[in-house]
mmCIF file of C-alpha atoms and ligand atoms in Angstrom:
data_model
loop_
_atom_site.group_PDB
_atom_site.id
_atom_site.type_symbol
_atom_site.label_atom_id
_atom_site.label_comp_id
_atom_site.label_asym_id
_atom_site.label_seq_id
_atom_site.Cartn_x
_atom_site.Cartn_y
_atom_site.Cartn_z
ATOM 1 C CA UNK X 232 24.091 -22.088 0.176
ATOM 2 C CA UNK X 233 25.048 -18.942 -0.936
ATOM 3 C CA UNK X 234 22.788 -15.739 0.299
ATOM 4 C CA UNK X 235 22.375 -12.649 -1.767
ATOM 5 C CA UNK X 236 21.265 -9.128 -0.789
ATOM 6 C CA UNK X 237 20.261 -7.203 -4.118
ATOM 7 C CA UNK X 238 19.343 -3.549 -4.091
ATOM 8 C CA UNK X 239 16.927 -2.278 -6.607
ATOM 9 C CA UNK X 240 16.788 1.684 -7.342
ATOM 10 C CA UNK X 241 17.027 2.501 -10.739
ATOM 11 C CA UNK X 242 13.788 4.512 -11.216
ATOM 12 C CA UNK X 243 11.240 5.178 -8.847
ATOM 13 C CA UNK X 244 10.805 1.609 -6.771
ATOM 14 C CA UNK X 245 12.777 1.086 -3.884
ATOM 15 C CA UNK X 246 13.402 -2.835 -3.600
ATOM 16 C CA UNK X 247 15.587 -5.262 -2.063
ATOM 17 C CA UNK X 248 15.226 -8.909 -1.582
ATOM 18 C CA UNK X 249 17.858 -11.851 -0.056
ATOM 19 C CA UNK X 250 18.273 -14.566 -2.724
ATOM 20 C CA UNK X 251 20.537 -17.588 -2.997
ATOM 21 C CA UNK X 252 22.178 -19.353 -5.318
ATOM 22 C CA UNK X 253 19.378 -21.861 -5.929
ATOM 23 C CA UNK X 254 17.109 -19.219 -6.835
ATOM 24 C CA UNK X 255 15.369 -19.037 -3.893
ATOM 25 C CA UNK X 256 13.456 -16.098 -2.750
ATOM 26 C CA UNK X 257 13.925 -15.582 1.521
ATOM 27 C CA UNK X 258 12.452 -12.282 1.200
ATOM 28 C CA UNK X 259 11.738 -9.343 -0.949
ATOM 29 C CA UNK X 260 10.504 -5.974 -0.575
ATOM 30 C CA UNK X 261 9.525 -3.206 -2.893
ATOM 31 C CA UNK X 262 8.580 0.284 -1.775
ATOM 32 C CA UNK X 263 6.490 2.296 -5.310
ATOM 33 C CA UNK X 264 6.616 6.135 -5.022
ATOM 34 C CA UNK X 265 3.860 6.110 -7.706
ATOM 35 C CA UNK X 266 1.725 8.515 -5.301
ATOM 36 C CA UNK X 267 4.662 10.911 -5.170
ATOM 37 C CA UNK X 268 4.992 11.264 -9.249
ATOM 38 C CA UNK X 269 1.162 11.139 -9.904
ATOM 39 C CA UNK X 270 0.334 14.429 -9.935
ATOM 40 C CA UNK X 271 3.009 15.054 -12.158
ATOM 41 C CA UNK X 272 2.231 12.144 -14.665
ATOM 42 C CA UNK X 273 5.727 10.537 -14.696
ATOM 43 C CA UNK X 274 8.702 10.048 -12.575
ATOM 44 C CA UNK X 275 10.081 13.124 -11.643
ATOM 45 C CA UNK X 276 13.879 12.077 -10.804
ATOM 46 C CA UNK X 277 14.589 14.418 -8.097
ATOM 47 C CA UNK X 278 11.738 13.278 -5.969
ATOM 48 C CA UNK X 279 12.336 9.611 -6.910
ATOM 49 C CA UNK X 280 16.153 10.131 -5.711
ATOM 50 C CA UNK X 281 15.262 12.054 -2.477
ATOM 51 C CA UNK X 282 12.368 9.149 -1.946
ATOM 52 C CA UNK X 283 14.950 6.778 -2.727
ATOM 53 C CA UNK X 284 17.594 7.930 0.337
ATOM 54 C CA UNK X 285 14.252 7.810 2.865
ATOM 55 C CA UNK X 286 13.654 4.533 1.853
ATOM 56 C CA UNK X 287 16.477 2.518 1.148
ATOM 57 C CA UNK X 288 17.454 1.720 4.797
ATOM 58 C CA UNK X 289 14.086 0.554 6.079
ATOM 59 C CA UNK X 290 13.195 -1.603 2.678
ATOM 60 C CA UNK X 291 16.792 -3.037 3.657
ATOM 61 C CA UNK X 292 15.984 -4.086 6.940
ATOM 62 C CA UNK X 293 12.682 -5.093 6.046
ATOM 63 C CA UNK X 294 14.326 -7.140 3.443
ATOM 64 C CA UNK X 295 16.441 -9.012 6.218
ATOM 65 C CA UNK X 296 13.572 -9.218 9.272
ATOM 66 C CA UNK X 297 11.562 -11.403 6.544
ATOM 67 C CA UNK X 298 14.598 -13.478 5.254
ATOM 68 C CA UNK X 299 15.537 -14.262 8.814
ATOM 69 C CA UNK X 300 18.864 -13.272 7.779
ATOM 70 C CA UNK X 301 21.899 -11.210 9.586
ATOM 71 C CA UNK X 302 24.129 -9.144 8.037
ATOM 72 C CA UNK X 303 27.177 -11.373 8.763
ATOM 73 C CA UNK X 304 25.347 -14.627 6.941
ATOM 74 C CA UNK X 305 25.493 -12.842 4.121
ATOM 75 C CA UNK X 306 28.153 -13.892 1.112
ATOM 76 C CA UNK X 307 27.650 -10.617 -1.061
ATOM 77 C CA UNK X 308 25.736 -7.551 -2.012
ATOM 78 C CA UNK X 309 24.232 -6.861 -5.582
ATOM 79 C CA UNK X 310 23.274 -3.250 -6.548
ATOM 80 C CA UNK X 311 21.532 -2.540 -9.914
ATOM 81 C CA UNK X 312 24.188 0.040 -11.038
ATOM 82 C CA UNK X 313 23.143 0.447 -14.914
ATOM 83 C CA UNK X 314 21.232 1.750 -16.989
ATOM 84 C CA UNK X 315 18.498 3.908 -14.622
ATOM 85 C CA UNK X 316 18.080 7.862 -13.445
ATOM 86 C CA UNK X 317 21.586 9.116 -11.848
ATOM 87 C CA UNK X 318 20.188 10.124 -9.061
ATOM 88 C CA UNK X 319 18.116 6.997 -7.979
ATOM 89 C CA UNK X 320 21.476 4.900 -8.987
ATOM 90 C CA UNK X 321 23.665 6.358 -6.460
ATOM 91 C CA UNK X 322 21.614 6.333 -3.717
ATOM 92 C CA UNK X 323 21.165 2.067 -3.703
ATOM 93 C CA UNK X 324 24.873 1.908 -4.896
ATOM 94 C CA UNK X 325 26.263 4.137 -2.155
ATOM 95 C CA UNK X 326 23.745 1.633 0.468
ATOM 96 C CA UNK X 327 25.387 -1.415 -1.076
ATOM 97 C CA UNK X 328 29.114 -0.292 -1.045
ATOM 98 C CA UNK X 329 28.534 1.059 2.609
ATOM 99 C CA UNK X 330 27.380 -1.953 3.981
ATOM 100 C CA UNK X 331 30.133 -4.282 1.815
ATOM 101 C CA UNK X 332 32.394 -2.097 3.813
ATOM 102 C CA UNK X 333 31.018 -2.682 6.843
ATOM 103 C CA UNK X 334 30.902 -6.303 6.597
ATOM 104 C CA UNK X 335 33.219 -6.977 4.656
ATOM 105 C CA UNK X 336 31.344 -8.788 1.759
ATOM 106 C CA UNK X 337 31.799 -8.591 -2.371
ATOM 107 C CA UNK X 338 29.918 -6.049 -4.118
ATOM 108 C CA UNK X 339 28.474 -7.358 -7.376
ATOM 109 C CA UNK X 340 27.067 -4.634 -10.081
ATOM 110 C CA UNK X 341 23.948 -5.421 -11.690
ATOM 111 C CA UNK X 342 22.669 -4.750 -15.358
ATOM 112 C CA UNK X 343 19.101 -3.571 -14.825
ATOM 113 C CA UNK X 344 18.050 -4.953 -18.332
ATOM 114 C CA UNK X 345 20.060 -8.302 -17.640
ATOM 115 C CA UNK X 346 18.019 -8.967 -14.279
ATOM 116 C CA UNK X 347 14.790 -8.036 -16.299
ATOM 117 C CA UNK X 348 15.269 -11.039 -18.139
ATOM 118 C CA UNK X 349 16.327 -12.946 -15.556
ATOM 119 C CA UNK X 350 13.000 -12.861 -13.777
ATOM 120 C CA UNK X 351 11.995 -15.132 -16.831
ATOM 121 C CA UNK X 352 14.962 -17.773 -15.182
ATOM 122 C CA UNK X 353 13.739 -17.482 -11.808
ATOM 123 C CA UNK X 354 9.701 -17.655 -12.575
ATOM 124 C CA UNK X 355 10.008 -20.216 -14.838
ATOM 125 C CA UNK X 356 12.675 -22.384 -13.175
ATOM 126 C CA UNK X 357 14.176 -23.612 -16.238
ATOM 127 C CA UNK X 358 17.079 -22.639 -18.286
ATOM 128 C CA UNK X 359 15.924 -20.112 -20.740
ATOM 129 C CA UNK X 360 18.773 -19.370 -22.655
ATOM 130 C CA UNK X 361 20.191 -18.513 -25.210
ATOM 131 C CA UNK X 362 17.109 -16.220 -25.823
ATOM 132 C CA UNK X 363 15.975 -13.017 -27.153
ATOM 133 C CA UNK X 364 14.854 -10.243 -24.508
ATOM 134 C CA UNK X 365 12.176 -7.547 -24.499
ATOM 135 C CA UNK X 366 11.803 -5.197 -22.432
ATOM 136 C CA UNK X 367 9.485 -3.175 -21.938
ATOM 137 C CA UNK X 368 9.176 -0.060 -19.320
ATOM 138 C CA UNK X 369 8.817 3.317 -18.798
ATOM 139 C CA UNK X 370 12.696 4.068 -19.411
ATOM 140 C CA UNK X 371 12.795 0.941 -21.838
ATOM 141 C CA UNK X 372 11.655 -0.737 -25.138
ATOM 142 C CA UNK X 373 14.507 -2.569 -25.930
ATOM 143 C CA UNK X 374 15.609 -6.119 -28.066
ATOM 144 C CA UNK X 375 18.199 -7.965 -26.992
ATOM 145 C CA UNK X 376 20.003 -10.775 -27.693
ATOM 146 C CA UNK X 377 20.987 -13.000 -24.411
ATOM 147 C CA UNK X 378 23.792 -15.639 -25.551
ATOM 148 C CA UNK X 379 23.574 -16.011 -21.675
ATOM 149 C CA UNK X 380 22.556 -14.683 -18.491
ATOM 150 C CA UNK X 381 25.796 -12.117 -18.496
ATOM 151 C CA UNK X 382 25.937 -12.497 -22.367
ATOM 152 C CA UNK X 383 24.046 -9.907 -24.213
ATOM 153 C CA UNK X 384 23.842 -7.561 -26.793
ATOM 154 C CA UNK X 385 21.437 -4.596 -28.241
ATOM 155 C CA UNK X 386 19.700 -5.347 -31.140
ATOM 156 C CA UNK X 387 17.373 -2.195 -31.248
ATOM 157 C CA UNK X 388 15.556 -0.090 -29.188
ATOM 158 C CA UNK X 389 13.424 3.457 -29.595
ATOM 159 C CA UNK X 390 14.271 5.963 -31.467
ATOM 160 C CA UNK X 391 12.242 8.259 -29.024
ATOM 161 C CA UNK X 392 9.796 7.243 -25.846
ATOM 162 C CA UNK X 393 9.998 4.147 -24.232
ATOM 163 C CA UNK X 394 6.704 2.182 -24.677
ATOM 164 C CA UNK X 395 5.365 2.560 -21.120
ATOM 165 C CA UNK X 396 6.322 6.658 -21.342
ATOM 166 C CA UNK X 397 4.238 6.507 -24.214
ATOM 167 C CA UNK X 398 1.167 4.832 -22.103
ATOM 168 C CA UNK X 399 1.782 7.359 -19.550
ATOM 169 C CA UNK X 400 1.919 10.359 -21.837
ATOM 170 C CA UNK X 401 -1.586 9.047 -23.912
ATOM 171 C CA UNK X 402 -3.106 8.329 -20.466
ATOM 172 C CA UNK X 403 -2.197 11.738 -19.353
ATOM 173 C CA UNK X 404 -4.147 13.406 -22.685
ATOM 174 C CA UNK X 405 -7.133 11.183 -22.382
ATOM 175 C CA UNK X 406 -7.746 12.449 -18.639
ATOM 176 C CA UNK X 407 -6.465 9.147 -17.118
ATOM 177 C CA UNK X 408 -4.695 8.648 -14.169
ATOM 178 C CA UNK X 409 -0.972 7.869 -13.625
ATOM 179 C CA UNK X 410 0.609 5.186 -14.254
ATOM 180 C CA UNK X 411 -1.517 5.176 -18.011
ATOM 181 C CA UNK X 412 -0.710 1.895 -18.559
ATOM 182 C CA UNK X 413 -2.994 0.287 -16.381
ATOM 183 C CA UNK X 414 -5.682 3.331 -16.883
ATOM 184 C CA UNK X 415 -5.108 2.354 -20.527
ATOM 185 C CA UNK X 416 -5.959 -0.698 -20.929
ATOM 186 C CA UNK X 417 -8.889 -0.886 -18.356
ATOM 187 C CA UNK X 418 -10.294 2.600 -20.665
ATOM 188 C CA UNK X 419 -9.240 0.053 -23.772
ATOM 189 C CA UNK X 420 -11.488 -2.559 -22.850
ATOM 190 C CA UNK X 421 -14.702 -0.708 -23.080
ATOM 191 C CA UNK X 422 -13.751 0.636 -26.407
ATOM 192 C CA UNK X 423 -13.715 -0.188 -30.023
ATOM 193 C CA UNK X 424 -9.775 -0.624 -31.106
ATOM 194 C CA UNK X 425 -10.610 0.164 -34.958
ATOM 195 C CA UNK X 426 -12.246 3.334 -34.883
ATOM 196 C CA UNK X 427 -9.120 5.425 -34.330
ATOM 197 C CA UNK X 428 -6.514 4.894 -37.821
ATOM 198 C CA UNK X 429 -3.318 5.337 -35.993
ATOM 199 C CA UNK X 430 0.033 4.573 -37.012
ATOM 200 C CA UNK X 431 2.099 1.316 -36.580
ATOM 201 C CA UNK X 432 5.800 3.589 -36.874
ATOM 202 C CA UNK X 433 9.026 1.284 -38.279
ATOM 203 C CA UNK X 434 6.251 -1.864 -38.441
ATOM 204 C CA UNK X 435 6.485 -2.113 -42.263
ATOM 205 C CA UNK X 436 10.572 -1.436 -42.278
ATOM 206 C CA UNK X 437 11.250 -5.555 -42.201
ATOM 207 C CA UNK X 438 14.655 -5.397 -41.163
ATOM 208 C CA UNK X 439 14.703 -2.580 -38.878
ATOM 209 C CA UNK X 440 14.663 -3.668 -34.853
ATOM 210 C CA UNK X 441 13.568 -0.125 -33.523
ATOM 211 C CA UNK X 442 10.483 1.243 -32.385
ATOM 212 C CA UNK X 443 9.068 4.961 -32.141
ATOM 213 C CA UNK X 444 6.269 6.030 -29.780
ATOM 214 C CA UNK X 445 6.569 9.622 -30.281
ATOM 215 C CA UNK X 446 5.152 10.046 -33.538
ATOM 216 C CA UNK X 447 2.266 7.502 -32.699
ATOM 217 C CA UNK X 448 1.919 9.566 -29.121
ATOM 218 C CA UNK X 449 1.566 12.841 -31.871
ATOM 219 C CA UNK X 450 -1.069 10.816 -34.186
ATOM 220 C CA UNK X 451 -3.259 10.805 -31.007
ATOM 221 C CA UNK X 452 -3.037 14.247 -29.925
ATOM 222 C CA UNK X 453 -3.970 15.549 -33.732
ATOM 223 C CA UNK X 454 -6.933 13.082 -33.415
ATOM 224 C CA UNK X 455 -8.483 14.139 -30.345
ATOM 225 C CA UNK X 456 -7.782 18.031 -31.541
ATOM 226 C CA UNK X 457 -9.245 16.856 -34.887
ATOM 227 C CA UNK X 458 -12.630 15.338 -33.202
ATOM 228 C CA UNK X 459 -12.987 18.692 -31.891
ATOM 229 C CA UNK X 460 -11.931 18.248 -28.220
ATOM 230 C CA UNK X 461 -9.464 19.894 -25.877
ATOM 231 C CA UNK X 462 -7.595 17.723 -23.686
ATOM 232 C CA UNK X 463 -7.890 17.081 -20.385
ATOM 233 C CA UNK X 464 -12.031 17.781 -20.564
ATOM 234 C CA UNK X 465 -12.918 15.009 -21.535
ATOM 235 C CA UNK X 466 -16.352 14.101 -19.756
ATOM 236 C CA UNK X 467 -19.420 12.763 -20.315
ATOM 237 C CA UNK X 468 -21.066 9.551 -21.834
ATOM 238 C CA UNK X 469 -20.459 10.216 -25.508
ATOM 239 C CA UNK X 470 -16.639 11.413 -23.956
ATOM 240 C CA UNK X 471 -16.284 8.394 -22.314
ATOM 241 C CA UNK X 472 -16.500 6.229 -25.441
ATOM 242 C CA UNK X 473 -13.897 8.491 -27.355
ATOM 243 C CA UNK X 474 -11.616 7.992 -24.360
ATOM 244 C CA UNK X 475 -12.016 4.359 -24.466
ATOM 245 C CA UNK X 476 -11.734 3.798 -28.364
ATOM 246 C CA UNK X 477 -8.563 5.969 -28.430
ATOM 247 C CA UNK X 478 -6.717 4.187 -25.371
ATOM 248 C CA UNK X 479 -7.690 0.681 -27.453
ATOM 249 C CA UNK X 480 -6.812 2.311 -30.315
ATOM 250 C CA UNK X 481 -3.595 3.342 -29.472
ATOM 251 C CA UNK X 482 -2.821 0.019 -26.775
ATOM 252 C CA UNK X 483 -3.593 -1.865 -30.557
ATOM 253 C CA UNK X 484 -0.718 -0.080 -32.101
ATOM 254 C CA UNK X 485 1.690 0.100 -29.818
ATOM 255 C CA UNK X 486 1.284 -3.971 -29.316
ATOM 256 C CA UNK X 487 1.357 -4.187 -32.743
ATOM 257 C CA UNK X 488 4.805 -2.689 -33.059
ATOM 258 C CA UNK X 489 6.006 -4.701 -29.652
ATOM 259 C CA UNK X 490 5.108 -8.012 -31.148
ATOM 260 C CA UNK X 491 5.704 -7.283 -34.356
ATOM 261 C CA UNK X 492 9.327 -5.820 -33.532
ATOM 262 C CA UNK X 493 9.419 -8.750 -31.003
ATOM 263 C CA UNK X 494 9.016 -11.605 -33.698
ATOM 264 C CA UNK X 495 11.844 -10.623 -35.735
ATOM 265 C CA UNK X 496 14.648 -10.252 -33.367
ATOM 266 C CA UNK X 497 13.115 -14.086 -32.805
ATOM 267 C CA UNK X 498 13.440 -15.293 -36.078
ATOM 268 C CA UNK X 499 16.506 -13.382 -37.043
ATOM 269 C CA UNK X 500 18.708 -14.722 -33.767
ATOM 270 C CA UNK X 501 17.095 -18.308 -34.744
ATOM 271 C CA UNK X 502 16.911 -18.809 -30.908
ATOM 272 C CA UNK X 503 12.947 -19.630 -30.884
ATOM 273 C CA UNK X 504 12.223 -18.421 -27.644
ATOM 274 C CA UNK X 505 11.613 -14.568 -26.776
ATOM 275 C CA UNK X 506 11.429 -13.579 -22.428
ATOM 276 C CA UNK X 507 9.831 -10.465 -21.837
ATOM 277 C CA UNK X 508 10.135 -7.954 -19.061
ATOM 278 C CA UNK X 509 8.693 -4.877 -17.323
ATOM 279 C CA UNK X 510 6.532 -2.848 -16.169
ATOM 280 C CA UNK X 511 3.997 -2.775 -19.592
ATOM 281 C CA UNK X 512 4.434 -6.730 -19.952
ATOM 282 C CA UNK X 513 1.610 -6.599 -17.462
ATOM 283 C CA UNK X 514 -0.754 -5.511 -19.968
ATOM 284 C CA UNK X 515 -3.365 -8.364 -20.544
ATOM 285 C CA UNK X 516 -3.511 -7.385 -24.501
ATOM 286 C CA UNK X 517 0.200 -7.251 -24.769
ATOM 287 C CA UNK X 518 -0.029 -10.928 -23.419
ATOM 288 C CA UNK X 519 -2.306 -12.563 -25.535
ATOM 289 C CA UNK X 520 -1.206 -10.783 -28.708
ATOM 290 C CA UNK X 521 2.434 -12.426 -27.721
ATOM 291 C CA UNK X 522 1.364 -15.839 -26.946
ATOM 292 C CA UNK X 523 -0.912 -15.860 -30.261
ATOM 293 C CA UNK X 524 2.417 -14.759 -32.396
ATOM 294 C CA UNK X 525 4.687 -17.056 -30.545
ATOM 295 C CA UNK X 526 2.255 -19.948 -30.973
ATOM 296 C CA UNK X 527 1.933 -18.852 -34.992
ATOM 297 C CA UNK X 528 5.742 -18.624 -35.367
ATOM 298 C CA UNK X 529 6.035 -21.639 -33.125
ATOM 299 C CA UNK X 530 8.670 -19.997 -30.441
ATOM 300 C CA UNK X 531 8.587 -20.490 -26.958
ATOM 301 C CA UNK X 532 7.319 -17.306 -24.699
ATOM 302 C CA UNK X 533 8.169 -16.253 -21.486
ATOM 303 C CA UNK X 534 6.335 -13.547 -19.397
ATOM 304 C CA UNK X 535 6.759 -13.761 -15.362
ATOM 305 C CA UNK X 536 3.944 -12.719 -12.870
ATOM 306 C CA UNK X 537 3.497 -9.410 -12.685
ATOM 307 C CA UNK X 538 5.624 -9.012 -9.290
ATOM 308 C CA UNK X 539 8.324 -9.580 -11.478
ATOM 309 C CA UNK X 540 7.586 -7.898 -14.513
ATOM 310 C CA UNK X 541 7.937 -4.378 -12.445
ATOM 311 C CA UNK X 542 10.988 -3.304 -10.764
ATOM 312 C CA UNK X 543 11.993 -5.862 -8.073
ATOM 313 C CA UNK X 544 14.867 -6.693 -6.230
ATOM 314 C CA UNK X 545 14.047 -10.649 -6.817
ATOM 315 C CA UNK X 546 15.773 -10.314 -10.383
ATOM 316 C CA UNK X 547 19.090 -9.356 -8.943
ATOM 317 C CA UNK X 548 19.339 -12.761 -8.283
ATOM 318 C CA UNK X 549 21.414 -12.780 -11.417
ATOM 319 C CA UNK X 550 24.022 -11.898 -9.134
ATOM 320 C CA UNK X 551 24.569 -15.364 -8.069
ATOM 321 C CA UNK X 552 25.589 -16.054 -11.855
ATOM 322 C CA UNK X 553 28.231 -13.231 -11.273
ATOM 323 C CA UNK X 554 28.980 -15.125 -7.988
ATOM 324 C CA UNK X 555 29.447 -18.834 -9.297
ATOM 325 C CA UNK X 556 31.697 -16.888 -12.129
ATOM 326 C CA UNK X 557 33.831 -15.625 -9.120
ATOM 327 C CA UNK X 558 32.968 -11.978 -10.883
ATOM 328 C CA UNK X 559 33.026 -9.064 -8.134
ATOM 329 C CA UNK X 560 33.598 -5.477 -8.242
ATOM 330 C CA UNK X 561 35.940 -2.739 -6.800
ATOM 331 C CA UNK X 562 34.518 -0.543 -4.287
ATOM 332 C CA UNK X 563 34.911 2.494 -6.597
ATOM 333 C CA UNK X 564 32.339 0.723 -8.929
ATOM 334 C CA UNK X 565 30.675 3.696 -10.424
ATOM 335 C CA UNK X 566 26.874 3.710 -11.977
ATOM 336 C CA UNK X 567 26.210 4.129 -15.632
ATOM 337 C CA UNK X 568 22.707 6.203 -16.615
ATOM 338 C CA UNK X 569 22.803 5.317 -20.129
ATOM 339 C CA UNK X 570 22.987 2.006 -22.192
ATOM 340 C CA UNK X 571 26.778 0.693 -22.302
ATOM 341 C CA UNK X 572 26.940 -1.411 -24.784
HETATM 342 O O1 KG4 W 891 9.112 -1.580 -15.068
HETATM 343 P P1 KG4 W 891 8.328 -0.461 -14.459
HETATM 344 O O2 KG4 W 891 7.566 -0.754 -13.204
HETATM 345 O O3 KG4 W 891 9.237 0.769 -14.115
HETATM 346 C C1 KG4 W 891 10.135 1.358 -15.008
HETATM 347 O O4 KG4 W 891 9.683 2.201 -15.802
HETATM 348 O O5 KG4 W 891 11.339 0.999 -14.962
HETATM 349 O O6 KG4 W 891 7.342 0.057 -15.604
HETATM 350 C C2 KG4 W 891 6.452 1.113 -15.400
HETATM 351 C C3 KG4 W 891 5.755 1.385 -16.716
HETATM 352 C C4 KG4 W 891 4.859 2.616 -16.684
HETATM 353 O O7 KG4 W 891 5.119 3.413 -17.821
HETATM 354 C C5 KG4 W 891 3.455 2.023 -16.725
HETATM 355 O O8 KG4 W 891 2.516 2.871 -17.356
HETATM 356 C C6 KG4 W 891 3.679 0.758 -17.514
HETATM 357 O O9 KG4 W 891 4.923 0.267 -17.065
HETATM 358 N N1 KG4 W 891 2.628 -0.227 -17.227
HETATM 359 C C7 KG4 W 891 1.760 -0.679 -18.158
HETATM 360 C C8 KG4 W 891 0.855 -1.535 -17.486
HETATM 361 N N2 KG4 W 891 1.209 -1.598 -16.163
HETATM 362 C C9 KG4 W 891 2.307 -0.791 -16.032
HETATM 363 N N3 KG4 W 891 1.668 -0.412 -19.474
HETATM 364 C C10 KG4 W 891 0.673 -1.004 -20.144
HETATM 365 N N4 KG4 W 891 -0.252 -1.812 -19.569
HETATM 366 C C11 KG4 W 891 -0.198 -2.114 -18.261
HETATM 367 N N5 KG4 W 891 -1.119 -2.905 -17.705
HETATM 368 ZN ZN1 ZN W 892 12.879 -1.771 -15.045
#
């Protein structure tokens, strides 16, 4: 049996779980930092890094207390190198190179968008590619096509905000806590998604794969200006509707791009099955809208538990593809910020 230890930092969750080659989970733990960016209504990356060097030694040990697993039984190290904040990339890099060096195991880099759509593999225990990928976060709102777990390739993205930064940002006008995505859609449900005309941005372009949140995140703002009300004082019962209209409003458009967007990268790869990923494929709407399109265009649909919809180390298990492939890294393996495609 081969034993994993993946490292998770590419944003603001510090994770790390021991997996094996049979996709077996001996232990995972994830650290959030949301209560250190929620005053400021989004990750701030300095803090996130600096969190990130505090944490990353006792999530690791953590990580190897539950597996029941020592160092030395280990048969490689997995870091999620690319695409993620600089800062927060180094600091579970540097971890994983130090202790290959130490032990004396492999060092396998991990694409943080690849492993995202590997949780769909590992929750639903069957082979689910070739496949189209969405995912969804608050640093991502990106198509791909997945040829195979290592095999992929950008098909569009945003123009502007990532979906979840656009949650976060709408959240943050309407008074609502952070992270907006869940303050969203628990507002949403109370409210009336219709009364709010908002706009569905790149929806109507049919063979354009992009999104774009900003102008839609600008189409609120004029709206609650226009309705005569400053932001951030919102209160009171009549308030309370407005709030929760808007945030359905504005969940209903943003899910109508996703799946929209989402449905096309589907029917133009021909693949018939679409695996979604992140932190905003939590959202109950987002889920049922999905499954009613995917059971209308008859392709398959798969959305993991939330555990592994956020950032987790459990989806480095991709690694062991990298593994059986014989694939390893130099120890001057260097991270990537952006999307290398
Ligand atoms: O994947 P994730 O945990 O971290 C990264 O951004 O990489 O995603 C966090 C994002 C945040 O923007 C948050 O507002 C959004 O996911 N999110 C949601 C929901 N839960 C989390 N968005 C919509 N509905 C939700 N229920
Ligand atoms: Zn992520």
């Amino acid at each position: 049996m081969i034993r994993i230890l993946a490292i998770e930092t590419t944003c603001d969750e510090t994770a790390a779980a021991v997996v094996t080659d049979t996709l077996q989970v001996l232990g995972a733990v994830v650290a959030s930092q949301d209560e250190l960016h929620q005053r400021f209504g989004g990750v701030v990356p300095e803090i996130a890094s600096r969190a990130h060097v505090e944490r990353i030694l006792p999530v690791i040990h953590q990580t190897l207390e539950h597996s029941g697993v020592q160092l030395s039984e280990l048969d490689a190290v997995a870091v999620a190198n690319r695409p993620g904040l600089s800062g927060s990339l180094l600091v579970g890099l540097i971890a994983a190179k130090t202790l290959c060096l130490a032990h004396d195991l492999p060092l396998i880099g991990i694409d943080h968008l690849q492993a995202h759509i590997y949780a769909c593999q590992i929750a639903s225990k069957i082979n689910v590619f070739p496949c189209v990928g969405l995912i969804v976060s608050g640093g991502h709102s990106n198509l791909v096509r997945c040829d195979s777990p290592l095999d992929f390739t950008a098909l569009g993205g945003t123009l502007d905000d990532a979906a979840g930064e656009a949650f976060d940002k709408v959240a943050s006008m309407l008074g609502l806590g952070y992270p907006g995505g869940p303050a969203i859609e628990a507002a949403a449900r109370g409210g009336e998604s219709t009364r709010f005309q908002l706009p569905r941005p790149l929806l109507n372009a049919p063979d354009r794969i992009q999104f774009s949140f900003s102008g839609l995140k600008t189409a609120v703002r004029y709206q609650l200006f226009g309705s005569g009300r400053q932001m951030g004082h919102v209160s009171g019962e009549l308030d309370r509707q407005l709030v929760a209209d808007m945030a359905a409003s504005f969940q209903a458009a943003v899910i109508d791009c996703l799946v929209g967007k989402a449905a096309l990268a589907v029917e133009q790869t021909g693949f018939g099955r679409l695996c979604v990923g992140g932190g905003v494929a939590a959202n109950g709407a987002l889920r049922e809208s999905l499954a009613a399109r995917a059971e209308r265009d008859n392709f398959a649909l798969h959305i993991p538990p939330m555990s592994l919809c956020t950032d987790n180390a459990v989806m480095g298990a991709i690694a062991t593809e990298r593994f059986r492939a014989g694939k390893f890294d130099p120890l001057d393996l260097d991270i990537s910020a952006g999307l290398v495609r």
